[in-house]
Structure formats: C-alpha cells, structure tokens
Amino acid sequence: METFAEKIARAQDFLPINGTDFIEFYVGNAKQAAHFYKTAFGFQSEAYAGPETGVKDRASYVLRQNKIRIVLTSALHSDHPISTHVKKHGDGIKILALWVEDVEKAYHETTQRGARSYQAVSILSDKDGEIKTAGIYTYGETVHLFVERRNYTGPFMPGYVTWKSDYQPTESGLLYIDHCVGNVGWNRMNETVQWYEKVMGFVNILSFDDKQINTAYSALMSKVMSNGNGYVKFPINEPAEGKKKSQIEEYLEYYEGEGVQHAALATNDILLTVRRLKENGVEFLTAPPASYYEMLSKRVGKIDEDIQILQTLGILVDRDEEGYLLQIFTKPLQDRPTLFFEIIQRKGAQSFGAGNFKALFEAIEREQEKRGNL
Ligand code: FE2
C-alpha cells in the first residue's frame, strides 16, 4: 500500500506552502474572546490593531503559542461585512492563512485554475518592512489568505502594534496546527476534493465512507487533502444519511452554511496539555465508555502511556501502519454547536484517528441529544 509520504509526493508543486501562517476568527466580541483563549488555552498576547492604531472599523487581537497564531477580530459597527458574517455564522474561523514564498504566483496560479478571488495582491508596508497578501475563497465563506513575509521584522503585520499585557498565563504545551477540518453540504464532497486537487494541487491521502464512519444514528464521509510537503492538511466532511440527523448536518444548520469544523492543535505531551486545559476550565467531550479502555491494548497494541491515566483524562488512542496517536476533542468553543478544537499528539502515526471516529461520534451525539438535535 502507498504510504502517506508517497501519496503526498504526487501533489503538484505550483503552490509551495511553508505551513499555516495564522487562523483568523470573526467573533462578536474580540476583546473577551482573546481573554478566553489566553486563559483557557494558554495563548500569549502578541499584537493588536484597532482604533488606537489607526484602524477605525475593527479590532483584532493576535495571540500566539509556539507556532500557532490566532487572530480574533470584531467589527465596530453593525453595517460592516464582519458584523454580517458574525450575524449569520456566529463566532467561527473565517481565514485559514497559508505562508507562501510568492503571493503573486500563488494568487495567479490558483485563480487561473478557477479559484474565486477574495482579495487581489496587496502590499502592506511600514518601517519594519513589507508583507504581501492575497486571498481566495474555499468552501462556504471561508478564505485561504496567502501570506508572504520575506523581511518583515515588526509585530504580526503592518498596521499592528505589539500587544504588551501584564497578564501572560502559563502556556499549555500547544505547538503547531496539525490540520483544519471543513464541513461541506450534501453531495459537495467530490466537488470540494476536486477543487483542492485542481486549484491548490493537493492530493487526497485518505478517504472514509459512511460505512466506515457511522454510529447507530448518524453517518458521515471524510476525505483528507494534503499539500505537497504535507505541512498543510485539510480533511473534508460531508453528512451522510443515518437513522437520525448527522452531526455534520447539525453544524451546517447552526453555522448556516459550510465552514471550519475543527482545528487540531499539536502537543508533544498530551497528558500535561490536557491536565492544564482542564484546570483552566476547558470542557472536553465526555470520555468514551470504560469498554473503550478495556479493549484499547487489543486494538492499538503497546503504548508508552498508562491506560488508567488516559481513561481518567478521556484521551483517545489510534494506531496506523506508521505508529500511534493520542487525541481529545473540546466541546464547541461558542454557544452554537459549530467550531471546536482537537488536541493531538503524534507518535509516528500520520493518520487522523479513524479508529476513534465511532467513539468520538457517539460522544458528540450524547451532546447533540442534550441539545435536542439528534
Ligand atoms: Fe481532526
């Protein structure tokens, strides 16, 4: 069987990507959201833009933890496109920004291949240098913003100032963005996969159909798209018919369209990270039943971690040909049952925890049922 590395090698190289540059959330109250992500997840204050820095229509807070950079943005007036976005979708991830070597080429190549433009090439400059950006739409109203930061030495981007805060909570060991998952509508999977192949030069490295991902009630399909160096991976989910409403369908109803379902944040010590997050009040999906841990050794073989501790923390484990991984999922990060985070530690495995899908989805369904949406 072809390995992930071999599959990824088939990706086209017209769009070299160095990794995720940042993810930007459009939210109702960026000031409070920034406080939440600092307190709950241990992000650090990095940069700020708003009325005090000459930006009159919005406020943006940039938070950082190791290689993960998140931006929280709110508009200051009701007639702003960001307000319209938040009114429709609630708080959510609007921009998945990709760090590229050449923005003009990235924009030209992708729009030539049929991408819908979000923003033409723009050069932002100040005394610290310049940054080029350009953007295209992917699923729903979600955007891939290309960012070229050759010599820029200032905080985040021109227009931003360093955000010095007296409140710097302890980090939680989160290192980088492992993958970001999109939910698309009925019968939209193939179109979306083809879009990533044709427009972005990505390859499909993994597929699951509704026969593999289902519970007694709901089902979904999932395909993982990767760029040419494997630094950027976008799994795509589509709902499937089940006895009751698919959790993807619940997302689509509450987000009022397609969008980012979860961002997976990597750690190299998931026990420490999850303990710290729980102390900070982060809520995770209810742990799978005891039977999950009783059968764990048989399913995944020998692992370094104490199964008792994994069970206490509710951490899931899965194995593939290359190793194993540990993962856990938060409850939704806002009132609408839409965006959530995954915490993941990879020990060789390059896959996404398919063996856990059933346990995970049953846990999500327990929450869905409490909301009366199952
Ligand atoms: Fe994931």
mmCIF file of C-alpha atoms and ligand atoms in Angstrom:
data_model
loop_
_atom_site.group_PDB
_atom_site.id
_atom_site.type_symbol
_atom_site.label_atom_id
_atom_site.label_comp_id
_atom_site.label_asym_id
_atom_site.label_seq_id
_atom_site.Cartn_x
_atom_site.Cartn_y
_atom_site.Cartn_z
ATOM 1 C CA MET A 1 0.000 0.000 0.000
ATOM 2 C CA GLU A 2 1.140 3.503 -0.818
ATOM 3 C CA THR A 3 2.374 5.392 2.272
ATOM 4 C CA PHE A 4 1.246 8.936 3.111
ATOM 5 C CA ALA A 5 4.674 10.214 2.044
ATOM 6 C CA GLU A 6 4.327 8.540 -1.356
ATOM 7 C CA LYS A 7 0.814 9.917 -1.831
ATOM 8 C CA ILE A 8 1.900 13.407 -0.806
ATOM 9 C CA ALA A 9 4.779 13.198 -3.309
ATOM 10 C CA ARG A 10 2.156 13.110 -6.080
ATOM 11 C CA ALA A 11 0.925 16.596 -5.159
ATOM 12 C CA GLN A 12 1.751 19.337 -7.650
ATOM 13 C CA ASP A 13 4.326 21.916 -6.718
ATOM 14 C CA PHE A 14 2.891 25.006 -8.401
ATOM 15 C CA LEU A 15 1.834 26.186 -4.933
ATOM 16 C CA PRO A 16 4.665 25.665 -2.410
ATOM 17 C CA ILE A 17 3.322 26.266 1.125
ATOM 18 C CA ASN A 18 5.570 26.582 4.185
ATOM 19 C CA GLY A 19 2.745 25.985 6.658
ATOM 20 C CA THR A 20 -0.207 27.699 8.301
ATOM 21 C CA ASP A 21 0.547 31.368 8.920
ATOM 22 C CA PHE A 22 -2.463 32.100 11.149
ATOM 23 C CA ILE A 23 -6.128 31.372 11.618
ATOM 24 C CA GLU A 24 -8.489 34.319 11.989
ATOM 25 C CA PHE A 25 -11.778 34.112 13.833
ATOM 26 C CA TYR A 26 -14.588 36.583 13.216
ATOM 27 C CA VAL A 27 -16.289 36.956 16.584
ATOM 28 C CA GLY A 28 -18.905 39.097 18.329
ATOM 29 C CA ASN A 29 -16.533 40.411 20.990
ATOM 30 C CA ALA A 30 -12.839 40.011 20.152
ATOM 31 C CA LYS A 31 -11.654 41.565 23.416
ATOM 32 C CA GLN A 32 -13.446 38.955 25.500
ATOM 33 C CA ALA A 33 -12.637 36.122 23.087
ATOM 34 C CA ALA A 34 -8.929 36.986 23.367
ATOM 35 C CA HIS A 35 -9.183 36.760 27.143
ATOM 36 C CA PHE A 36 -10.880 33.358 26.858
ATOM 37 C CA TYR A 37 -8.263 31.880 24.508
ATOM 38 C CA LYS A 38 -5.444 33.226 26.687
ATOM 39 C CA THR A 39 -6.951 31.970 29.944
ATOM 40 C CA ALA A 40 -8.317 28.655 28.741
ATOM 41 C CA PHE A 41 -5.594 27.561 26.270
ATOM 42 C CA GLY A 42 -2.537 29.499 27.453
ATOM 43 C CA PHE A 43 -2.110 31.703 24.383
ATOM 44 C CA GLN A 44 0.125 34.769 24.771
ATOM 45 C CA SER A 45 -0.624 38.329 23.696
ATOM 46 C CA GLU A 46 1.320 39.215 20.562
ATOM 47 C CA ALA A 47 -0.166 42.090 18.586
ATOM 48 C CA TYR A 48 -3.168 44.385 18.323
ATOM 49 C CA ALA A 49 -4.810 46.579 15.697
ATOM 50 C CA GLY A 50 -7.800 48.856 16.272
ATOM 51 C CA PRO A 51 -8.852 52.485 16.634
ATOM 52 C CA GLU A 52 -5.765 53.270 18.757
ATOM 53 C CA THR A 53 -3.504 52.138 15.903
ATOM 54 C CA GLY A 54 -5.417 53.902 13.147
ATOM 55 C CA VAL A 55 -7.748 51.025 12.163
ATOM 56 C CA LYS A 56 -11.179 52.587 12.526
ATOM 57 C CA ASP A 57 -13.603 49.836 11.579
ATOM 58 C CA ARG A 58 -12.462 46.818 13.582
ATOM 59 C CA ALA A 59 -10.364 45.482 16.458
ATOM 60 C CA SER A 60 -8.011 42.496 16.021
ATOM 61 C CA TYR A 61 -6.123 40.684 18.778
ATOM 62 C CA VAL A 62 -3.249 38.386 17.774
ATOM 63 C CA LEU A 63 -2.411 35.541 20.154
ATOM 64 C CA ARG A 64 0.456 33.124 19.928
ATOM 65 C CA GLN A 65 1.643 29.851 21.405
ATOM 66 C CA ASN A 66 4.806 28.447 19.807
ATOM 67 C CA LYS A 67 3.999 28.195 16.065
ATOM 68 C CA ILE A 68 0.242 28.669 16.494
ATOM 69 C CA ARG A 69 -1.011 32.153 15.757
ATOM 70 C CA ILE A 70 -4.688 33.022 16.107
ATOM 71 C CA VAL A 71 -6.310 36.358 15.306
ATOM 72 C CA LEU A 72 -9.629 37.403 16.861
ATOM 73 C CA THR A 73 -11.462 40.153 15.018
ATOM 74 C CA SER A 74 -14.674 42.078 15.652
ATOM 75 C CA ALA A 75 -16.176 44.922 13.647
ATOM 76 C CA LEU A 76 -17.045 48.159 15.422
ATOM 77 C CA HIS A 77 -20.288 48.871 13.533
ATOM 78 C CA SER A 78 -23.346 46.876 12.518
ATOM 79 C CA ASP A 79 -23.070 47.574 8.781
ATOM 80 C CA HIS A 80 -19.563 46.092 8.489
ATOM 81 C CA PRO A 81 -19.119 42.855 6.460
ATOM 82 C CA ILE A 82 -17.579 41.236 9.562
ATOM 83 C CA SER A 83 -20.766 42.025 11.527
ATOM 84 C CA THR A 84 -22.843 40.500 8.727
ATOM 85 C CA HIS A 85 -20.616 37.407 8.826
ATOM 86 C CA VAL A 86 -20.951 37.045 12.602
ATOM 87 C CA LYS A 87 -24.707 37.641 12.483
ATOM 88 C CA LYS A 88 -25.105 34.756 10.034
ATOM 89 C CA HIS A 89 -22.481 32.267 11.183
ATOM 90 C CA GLY A 90 -21.860 33.166 14.808
ATOM 91 C CA ASP A 91 -18.251 33.102 16.013
ATOM 92 C CA GLY A 92 -16.090 30.990 13.730
ATOM 93 C CA ILE A 93 -12.931 30.686 11.665
ATOM 94 C CA LYS A 94 -13.078 32.938 8.608
ATOM 95 C CA ILE A 95 -9.470 32.784 7.387
ATOM 96 C CA LEU A 96 -7.046 29.874 7.090
ATOM 97 C CA ALA A 97 -3.892 31.812 6.173
ATOM 98 C CA LEU A 98 -1.097 29.983 4.376
ATOM 99 C CA TRP A 99 2.532 31.063 4.472
ATOM 100 C CA VAL A 100 3.898 31.019 0.910
ATOM 101 C CA GLU A 101 7.135 32.107 -0.755
ATOM 102 C CA ASP A 102 5.456 34.009 -3.566
ATOM 103 C CA VAL A 103 1.991 35.522 -3.106
ATOM 104 C CA GLU A 104 1.682 36.778 -6.664
ATOM 105 C CA LYS A 105 2.359 33.317 -8.050
ATOM 106 C CA ALA A 106 0.045 31.635 -5.514
ATOM 107 C CA TYR A 107 -2.792 34.031 -6.388
ATOM 108 C CA HIS A 108 -2.182 33.819 -10.124
ATOM 109 C CA GLU A 109 -1.891 30.010 -10.235
ATOM 110 C CA THR A 110 -4.997 29.390 -8.116
ATOM 111 C CA THR A 111 -7.263 31.974 -9.741
ATOM 112 C CA GLN A 112 -6.117 30.739 -13.200
ATOM 113 C CA ARG A 113 -7.267 27.297 -12.096
ATOM 114 C CA GLY A 114 -10.707 28.587 -11.175
ATOM 115 C CA ALA A 115 -10.447 29.889 -7.593
ATOM 116 C CA ARG A 116 -12.857 32.703 -6.729
ATOM 117 C CA SER A 117 -10.944 35.787 -5.610
ATOM 118 C CA TYR A 118 -11.424 37.151 -2.092
ATOM 119 C CA GLN A 119 -8.710 39.778 -2.296
ATOM 120 C CA ALA A 120 -6.207 40.688 -5.033
ATOM 121 C CA VAL A 121 -2.495 41.003 -4.199
ATOM 122 C CA SER A 122 -1.991 43.720 -1.625
ATOM 123 C CA ILE A 123 1.306 45.065 -0.283
ATOM 124 C CA LEU A 124 1.279 46.186 3.343
ATOM 125 C CA SER A 125 4.328 48.115 4.463
ATOM 126 C CA ASP A 126 5.658 50.133 7.365
ATOM 127 C CA LYS A 127 9.071 50.926 8.862
ATOM 128 C CA ASP A 128 9.627 47.225 9.669
ATOM 129 C CA GLY A 129 9.324 46.014 6.083
ATOM 130 C CA GLU A 130 6.533 44.655 3.946
ATOM 131 C CA ILE A 131 4.126 41.774 3.716
ATOM 132 C CA LYS A 132 2.177 40.688 0.668
ATOM 133 C CA THR A 133 -1.237 39.043 0.925
ATOM 134 C CA ALA A 134 -3.908 37.786 -1.477
ATOM 135 C CA GLY A 135 -6.898 35.562 -0.865
ATOM 136 C CA ILE A 136 -9.254 33.061 -2.459
ATOM 137 C CA TYR A 137 -12.500 31.517 -1.263
ATOM 138 C CA THR A 138 -12.669 27.837 -0.383
ATOM 139 C CA TYR A 139 -15.852 26.123 0.971
ATOM 140 C CA GLY A 140 -18.679 28.395 2.201
ATOM 141 C CA GLU A 141 -17.448 31.885 3.052
ATOM 142 C CA THR A 142 -14.126 30.533 4.324
ATOM 143 C CA VAL A 143 -10.971 32.053 2.859
ATOM 144 C CA HIS A 144 -7.410 30.922 2.180
ATOM 145 C CA LEU A 145 -5.238 34.001 2.548
ATOM 146 C CA PHE A 146 -1.732 33.675 1.080
ATOM 147 C CA VAL A 147 0.889 35.489 3.154
ATOM 148 C CA GLU A 148 4.440 36.288 2.024
ATOM 149 C CA ARG A 149 6.603 37.615 4.828
ATOM 150 C CA ARG A 150 10.149 37.902 3.461
ATOM 151 C CA ASN A 151 11.886 40.551 5.552
ATOM 152 C CA TYR A 152 9.163 41.722 7.873
ATOM 153 C CA THR A 153 10.507 42.296 11.397
ATOM 154 C CA GLY A 154 7.535 44.034 13.056
ATOM 155 C CA PRO A 155 4.730 42.529 15.163
ATOM 156 C CA PHE A 156 2.471 40.294 13.030
ATOM 157 C CA MET A 157 1.760 42.665 10.110
ATOM 158 C CA PRO A 158 1.929 46.340 9.188
ATOM 159 C CA GLY A 159 -0.929 48.139 10.968
ATOM 160 C CA TYR A 160 -0.421 46.136 14.153
ATOM 161 C CA VAL A 161 1.442 47.138 17.303
ATOM 162 C CA THR A 162 2.996 44.850 19.877
ATOM 163 C CA TRP A 163 0.403 43.980 22.491
ATOM 164 C CA LYS A 164 2.100 44.176 25.854
ATOM 165 C CA SER A 165 -0.083 42.607 28.507
ATOM 166 C CA ASP A 166 0.555 42.209 32.226
ATOM 167 C CA TYR A 167 -1.499 39.039 32.035
ATOM 168 C CA GLN A 168 0.525 36.216 30.480
ATOM 169 C CA PRO A 169 -0.935 32.896 31.593
ATOM 170 C CA THR A 170 1.125 29.691 31.573
ATOM 171 C CA GLU A 171 1.297 28.035 28.157
ATOM 172 C CA SER A 172 -0.329 24.641 27.794
ATOM 173 C CA GLY A 173 2.233 22.961 25.513
ATOM 174 C CA LEU A 174 0.395 23.605 22.236
ATOM 175 C CA LEU A 175 2.949 23.692 19.417
ATOM 176 C CA TYR A 176 1.525 23.972 15.906
ATOM 177 C CA ILE A 177 -1.626 23.497 13.841
ATOM 178 C CA ASP A 178 -1.762 19.868 12.742
ATOM 179 C CA HIS A 179 -4.816 20.110 10.488
ATOM 180 C CA CYS A 180 -8.038 22.096 9.961
ATOM 181 C CA VAL A 181 -11.255 20.313 9.030
ATOM 182 C CA GLY A 182 -14.061 21.684 6.861
ATOM 183 C CA ASN A 183 -17.702 20.612 6.827
ATOM 184 C CA VAL A 184 -19.388 20.795 3.422
ATOM 185 C CA GLY A 185 -23.014 20.315 2.374
ATOM 186 C CA TRP A 186 -24.832 17.318 0.913
ATOM 187 C CA ASN A 187 -23.187 15.981 -2.265
ATOM 188 C CA ARG A 188 -20.453 18.615 -2.077
ATOM 189 C CA MET A 189 -17.579 16.288 -1.122
ATOM 190 C CA ASN A 190 -16.391 15.399 -4.608
ATOM 191 C CA GLU A 191 -16.592 18.966 -5.847
ATOM 192 C CA THR A 192 -14.564 20.168 -2.839
ATOM 193 C CA VAL A 193 -11.946 17.423 -3.204
ATOM 194 C CA GLN A 194 -11.596 18.208 -6.918
ATOM 195 C CA TRP A 195 -11.265 21.899 -6.083
ATOM 196 C CA TYR A 196 -8.300 21.177 -3.774
ATOM 197 C CA GLU A 197 -6.756 18.934 -6.441
ATOM 198 C CA LYS A 198 -7.234 21.279 -9.365
ATOM 199 C CA VAL A 199 -6.905 24.716 -7.766
ATOM 200 C CA MET A 200 -4.387 24.010 -4.991
ATOM 201 C CA GLY A 201 -2.547 20.969 -6.415
ATOM 202 C CA PHE A 202 -3.330 18.973 -3.244
ATOM 203 C CA VAL A 203 -3.733 15.173 -3.131
ATOM 204 C CA ASN A 204 -6.330 13.037 -1.403
ATOM 205 C CA ILE A 205 -4.341 10.931 1.084
ATOM 206 C CA LEU A 206 -7.160 9.240 2.993
ATOM 207 C CA SER A 207 -10.874 8.523 2.487
ATOM 208 C CA PHE A 208 -13.626 7.161 4.687
ATOM 209 C CA ASP A 209 -17.145 6.474 3.548
ATOM 210 C CA ASP A 210 -20.328 6.355 5.568
ATOM 211 C CA LYS A 211 -19.978 2.605 6.026
ATOM 212 C CA GLN A 212 -16.758 3.171 7.949
ATOM 213 C CA ILE A 213 -17.869 6.262 9.852
ATOM 214 C CA ASN A 214 -21.240 5.644 11.377
ATOM 215 C CA THR A 215 -22.933 5.002 14.665
ATOM 216 C CA ALA A 216 -26.366 3.608 15.374
ATOM 217 C CA TYR A 217 -27.727 7.027 14.442
ATOM 218 C CA SER A 218 -25.644 9.205 12.204
ATOM 219 C CA ALA A 219 -23.096 8.903 9.457
ATOM 220 C CA LEU A 220 -20.610 10.989 7.551
ATOM 221 C CA MET A 221 -17.960 10.782 4.872
ATOM 222 C CA SER A 222 -14.462 12.205 5.209
ATOM 223 C CA LYS A 223 -11.538 12.798 2.813
ATOM 224 C CA VAL A 224 -8.155 14.218 3.764
ATOM 225 C CA MET A 225 -6.425 16.640 1.364
ATOM 226 C CA SER A 226 -2.707 17.404 1.726
ATOM 227 C CA ASN A 227 -0.316 19.821 0.059
ATOM 228 C CA GLY A 228 2.981 18.714 -1.494
ATOM 229 C CA ASN A 229 5.179 18.761 1.615
ATOM 230 C CA GLY A 230 2.464 17.505 3.987
ATOM 231 C CA TYR A 231 2.659 20.680 6.123
ATOM 232 C CA VAL A 232 -0.931 21.612 5.382
ATOM 233 C CA LYS A 233 -3.761 19.100 5.661
ATOM 234 C CA PHE A 234 -7.440 19.816 5.195
ATOM 235 C CA PRO A 235 -9.812 16.925 5.915
ATOM 236 C CA ILE A 236 -13.294 17.484 4.458
ATOM 237 C CA ASN A 237 -16.501 16.039 5.942
ATOM 238 C CA GLU A 238 -19.884 15.600 4.284
ATOM 239 C CA PRO A 239 -23.008 14.420 6.106
ATOM 240 C CA ALA A 240 -24.493 11.045 5.195
ATOM 241 C CA GLU A 241 -27.935 9.592 5.744
ATOM 242 C CA GLY A 242 -28.385 7.815 9.064
ATOM 243 C CA LYS A 243 -31.282 6.926 11.307
ATOM 244 C CA LYS A 244 -31.094 10.406 12.789
ATOM 245 C CA LYS A 245 -29.520 13.730 11.933
ATOM 246 C CA SER A 246 -25.784 13.659 11.144
ATOM 247 C CA GLN A 247 -23.623 15.843 13.383
ATOM 248 C CA ILE A 248 -22.306 17.459 10.179
ATOM 249 C CA GLU A 249 -25.866 18.419 9.333
ATOM 250 C CA GLU A 250 -26.275 19.948 12.789
ATOM 251 C CA TYR A 251 -23.138 22.012 12.147
ATOM 252 C CA LEU A 252 -24.404 23.150 8.734
ATOM 253 C CA GLU A 253 -27.704 24.256 10.258
ATOM 254 C CA TYR A 254 -26.150 26.236 13.081
ATOM 255 C CA TYR A 255 -23.247 27.726 11.113
ATOM 256 C CA GLU A 256 -25.810 28.442 8.387
ATOM 257 C CA GLY A 257 -23.522 27.055 5.752
ATOM 258 C CA GLU A 258 -20.213 25.320 5.162
ATOM 259 C CA GLY A 259 -17.244 26.182 7.345
ATOM 260 C CA VAL A 260 -14.392 25.074 9.576
ATOM 261 C CA GLN A 261 -15.460 22.279 11.936
ATOM 262 C CA HIS A 262 -12.274 21.978 13.978
ATOM 263 C CA ALA A 263 -8.646 22.978 14.181
ATOM 264 C CA ALA A 264 -6.296 20.323 15.561
ATOM 265 C CA LEU A 265 -3.520 21.696 17.775
ATOM 266 C CA ALA A 266 -0.451 19.525 18.317
ATOM 267 C CA THR A 267 1.393 18.946 21.590
ATOM 268 C CA ASN A 268 4.247 16.607 22.438
ATOM 269 C CA ASP A 269 2.899 15.969 25.940
ATOM 270 C CA ILE A 270 -0.835 15.470 25.731
ATOM 271 C CA LEU A 271 -1.112 14.410 29.376
ATOM 272 C CA LEU A 272 0.340 17.727 30.557
ATOM 273 C CA THR A 273 -1.623 19.742 27.989
ATOM 274 C CA VAL A 274 -4.984 18.172 28.804
ATOM 275 C CA ARG A 275 -4.421 18.426 32.563
ATOM 276 C CA ARG A 276 -3.593 22.102 32.207
ATOM 277 C CA LEU A 277 -6.543 22.819 29.918
ATOM 278 C CA LYS A 278 -8.919 21.089 32.328
ATOM 279 C CA GLU A 279 -7.547 23.162 35.212
ATOM 280 C CA ASN A 280 -8.246 26.219 33.094
ATOM 281 C CA GLY A 281 -11.859 25.159 32.628
ATOM 282 C CA VAL A 282 -11.706 23.859 29.046
ATOM 283 C CA GLU A 283 -14.577 21.417 28.526
ATOM 284 C CA PHE A 284 -13.952 18.226 26.570
ATOM 285 C CA LEU A 285 -16.430 15.789 25.080
ATOM 286 C CA THR A 286 -17.466 13.179 27.615
ATOM 287 C CA ALA A 287 -14.994 10.315 27.770
ATOM 288 C CA PRO A 288 -15.847 7.121 25.890
ATOM 289 C CA PRO A 289 -17.267 4.252 27.981
ATOM 290 C CA ALA A 290 -14.984 2.050 30.131
ATOM 291 C CA SER A 291 -15.213 -0.667 27.471
ATOM 292 C CA TYR A 292 -13.194 1.582 25.129
ATOM 293 C CA TYR A 293 -10.221 1.449 27.518
ATOM 294 C CA GLU A 294 -10.696 -2.235 28.323
ATOM 295 C CA MET A 295 -10.308 -3.010 24.620
ATOM 296 C CA LEU A 296 -7.570 -0.460 23.999
ATOM 297 C CA SER A 297 -4.470 -2.678 24.306
ATOM 298 C CA LYS A 298 -6.017 -5.213 21.982
ATOM 299 C CA ARG A 299 -6.844 -2.551 19.401
ATOM 300 C CA VAL A 300 -3.672 -0.426 19.429
ATOM 301 C CA GLY A 301 -1.007 -2.702 20.948
ATOM 302 C CA LYS A 302 1.726 -1.460 23.256
ATOM 303 C CA ILE A 303 1.822 2.252 24.055
ATOM 304 C CA ASP A 304 4.033 4.335 26.367
ATOM 305 C CA GLU A 305 1.166 5.865 28.340
ATOM 306 C CA ASP A 306 -0.656 4.428 31.348
ATOM 307 C CA ILE A 307 -4.145 3.459 30.147
ATOM 308 C CA GLN A 308 -5.626 4.303 33.545
ATOM 309 C CA ILE A 309 -4.397 7.895 33.200
ATOM 310 C CA LEU A 310 -5.675 8.122 29.628
ATOM 311 C CA GLN A 311 -9.068 6.948 30.847
ATOM 312 C CA THR A 312 -9.132 9.470 33.695
ATOM 313 C CA LEU A 313 -8.410 12.274 31.230
ATOM 314 C CA GLY A 314 -10.655 10.832 28.478
ATOM 315 C CA ILE A 315 -7.861 10.738 25.877
ATOM 316 C CA LEU A 316 -8.402 8.568 22.771
ATOM 317 C CA VAL A 317 -5.736 6.451 21.043
ATOM 318 C CA ASP A 318 -5.471 5.124 17.497
ATOM 319 C CA ARG A 319 -2.820 3.298 15.504
ATOM 320 C CA ASP A 320 -1.879 3.068 11.828
ATOM 321 C CA GLU A 321 0.978 1.383 9.928
ATOM 322 C CA GLU A 322 3.458 4.078 10.981
ATOM 323 C CA GLY A 323 2.754 4.451 14.696
ATOM 324 C CA TYR A 324 0.045 5.707 17.026
ATOM 325 C CA LEU A 325 -1.589 8.967 18.022
ATOM 326 C CA LEU A 326 -3.393 10.351 21.054
ATOM 327 C CA GLN A 327 -6.252 12.822 20.701
ATOM 328 C CA ILE A 328 -9.128 14.511 22.512
ATOM 329 C CA PHE A 329 -11.830 16.927 21.377
ATOM 330 C CA THR A 330 -13.211 20.003 23.143
ATOM 331 C CA LYS A 331 -16.867 20.862 23.295
ATOM 332 C CA PRO A 332 -17.894 23.680 20.926
ATOM 333 C CA LEU A 333 -15.952 26.882 21.655
ATOM 334 C CA GLN A 334 -19.070 29.090 21.386
ATOM 335 C CA ASP A 335 -22.796 28.689 22.021
ATOM 336 C CA ARG A 336 -23.636 27.470 18.533
ATOM 337 C CA PRO A 337 -22.631 23.782 18.179
ATOM 338 C CA THR A 338 -20.113 24.589 15.461
ATOM 339 C CA LEU A 339 -16.322 25.082 15.833
ATOM 340 C CA PHE A 340 -14.239 23.055 18.292
ATOM 341 C CA PHE A 341 -10.563 22.221 18.894
ATOM 342 C CA GLU A 342 -8.829 18.861 18.790
ATOM 343 C CA ILE A 343 -5.671 18.309 20.858
ATOM 344 C CA ILE A 344 -3.373 15.760 19.197
ATOM 345 C CA GLN A 345 -0.047 14.101 19.949
ATOM 346 C CA ARG A 346 1.507 12.038 17.169
ATOM 347 C CA LYS A 347 3.817 9.154 17.965
ATOM 348 C CA GLY A 348 4.613 8.115 14.423
ATOM 349 C CA ALA A 349 1.052 7.888 13.132
ATOM 350 C CA GLN A 350 0.289 10.178 10.199
ATOM 351 C CA SER A 351 -3.441 9.442 10.089
ATOM 352 C CA PHE A 352 -6.355 11.149 11.854
ATOM 353 C CA GLY A 353 -7.808 8.684 14.340
ATOM 354 C CA ALA A 354 -10.317 6.855 12.148
ATOM 355 C CA GLY A 355 -10.454 4.051 14.699
ATOM 356 C CA ASN A 356 -11.754 6.619 17.183
ATOM 357 C CA PHE A 357 -14.385 8.098 14.919
ATOM 358 C CA LYS A 358 -17.066 5.826 16.246
ATOM 359 C CA ALA A 359 -16.198 6.508 19.903
ATOM 360 C CA LEU A 360 -15.893 10.216 19.151
ATOM 361 C CA PHE A 361 -19.137 10.474 17.247
ATOM 362 C CA GLU A 362 -21.031 8.655 19.910
ATOM 363 C CA ALA A 363 -19.689 11.197 22.408
ATOM 364 C CA ILE A 364 -20.704 14.084 20.120
ATOM 365 C CA GLU A 365 -24.147 12.541 19.737
ATOM 366 C CA ARG A 366 -24.621 12.417 23.500
ATOM 367 C CA GLU A 367 -24.156 16.203 23.447
ATOM 368 C CA GLN A 368 -26.303 16.587 20.319
ATOM 369 C CA GLU A 369 -29.087 14.697 22.064
ATOM 370 C CA LYS A 370 -28.906 17.032 25.088
ATOM 371 C CA ARG A 371 -29.441 19.922 22.665
ATOM 372 C CA GLY A 372 -32.486 18.170 21.210
ATOM 373 C CA ASN A 373 -30.925 17.992 17.732
ATOM 374 C CA LEU A 374 -30.500 14.254 17.265
HETATM 375 FE FE FE2 B 1 -9.070 16.108 13.416
#
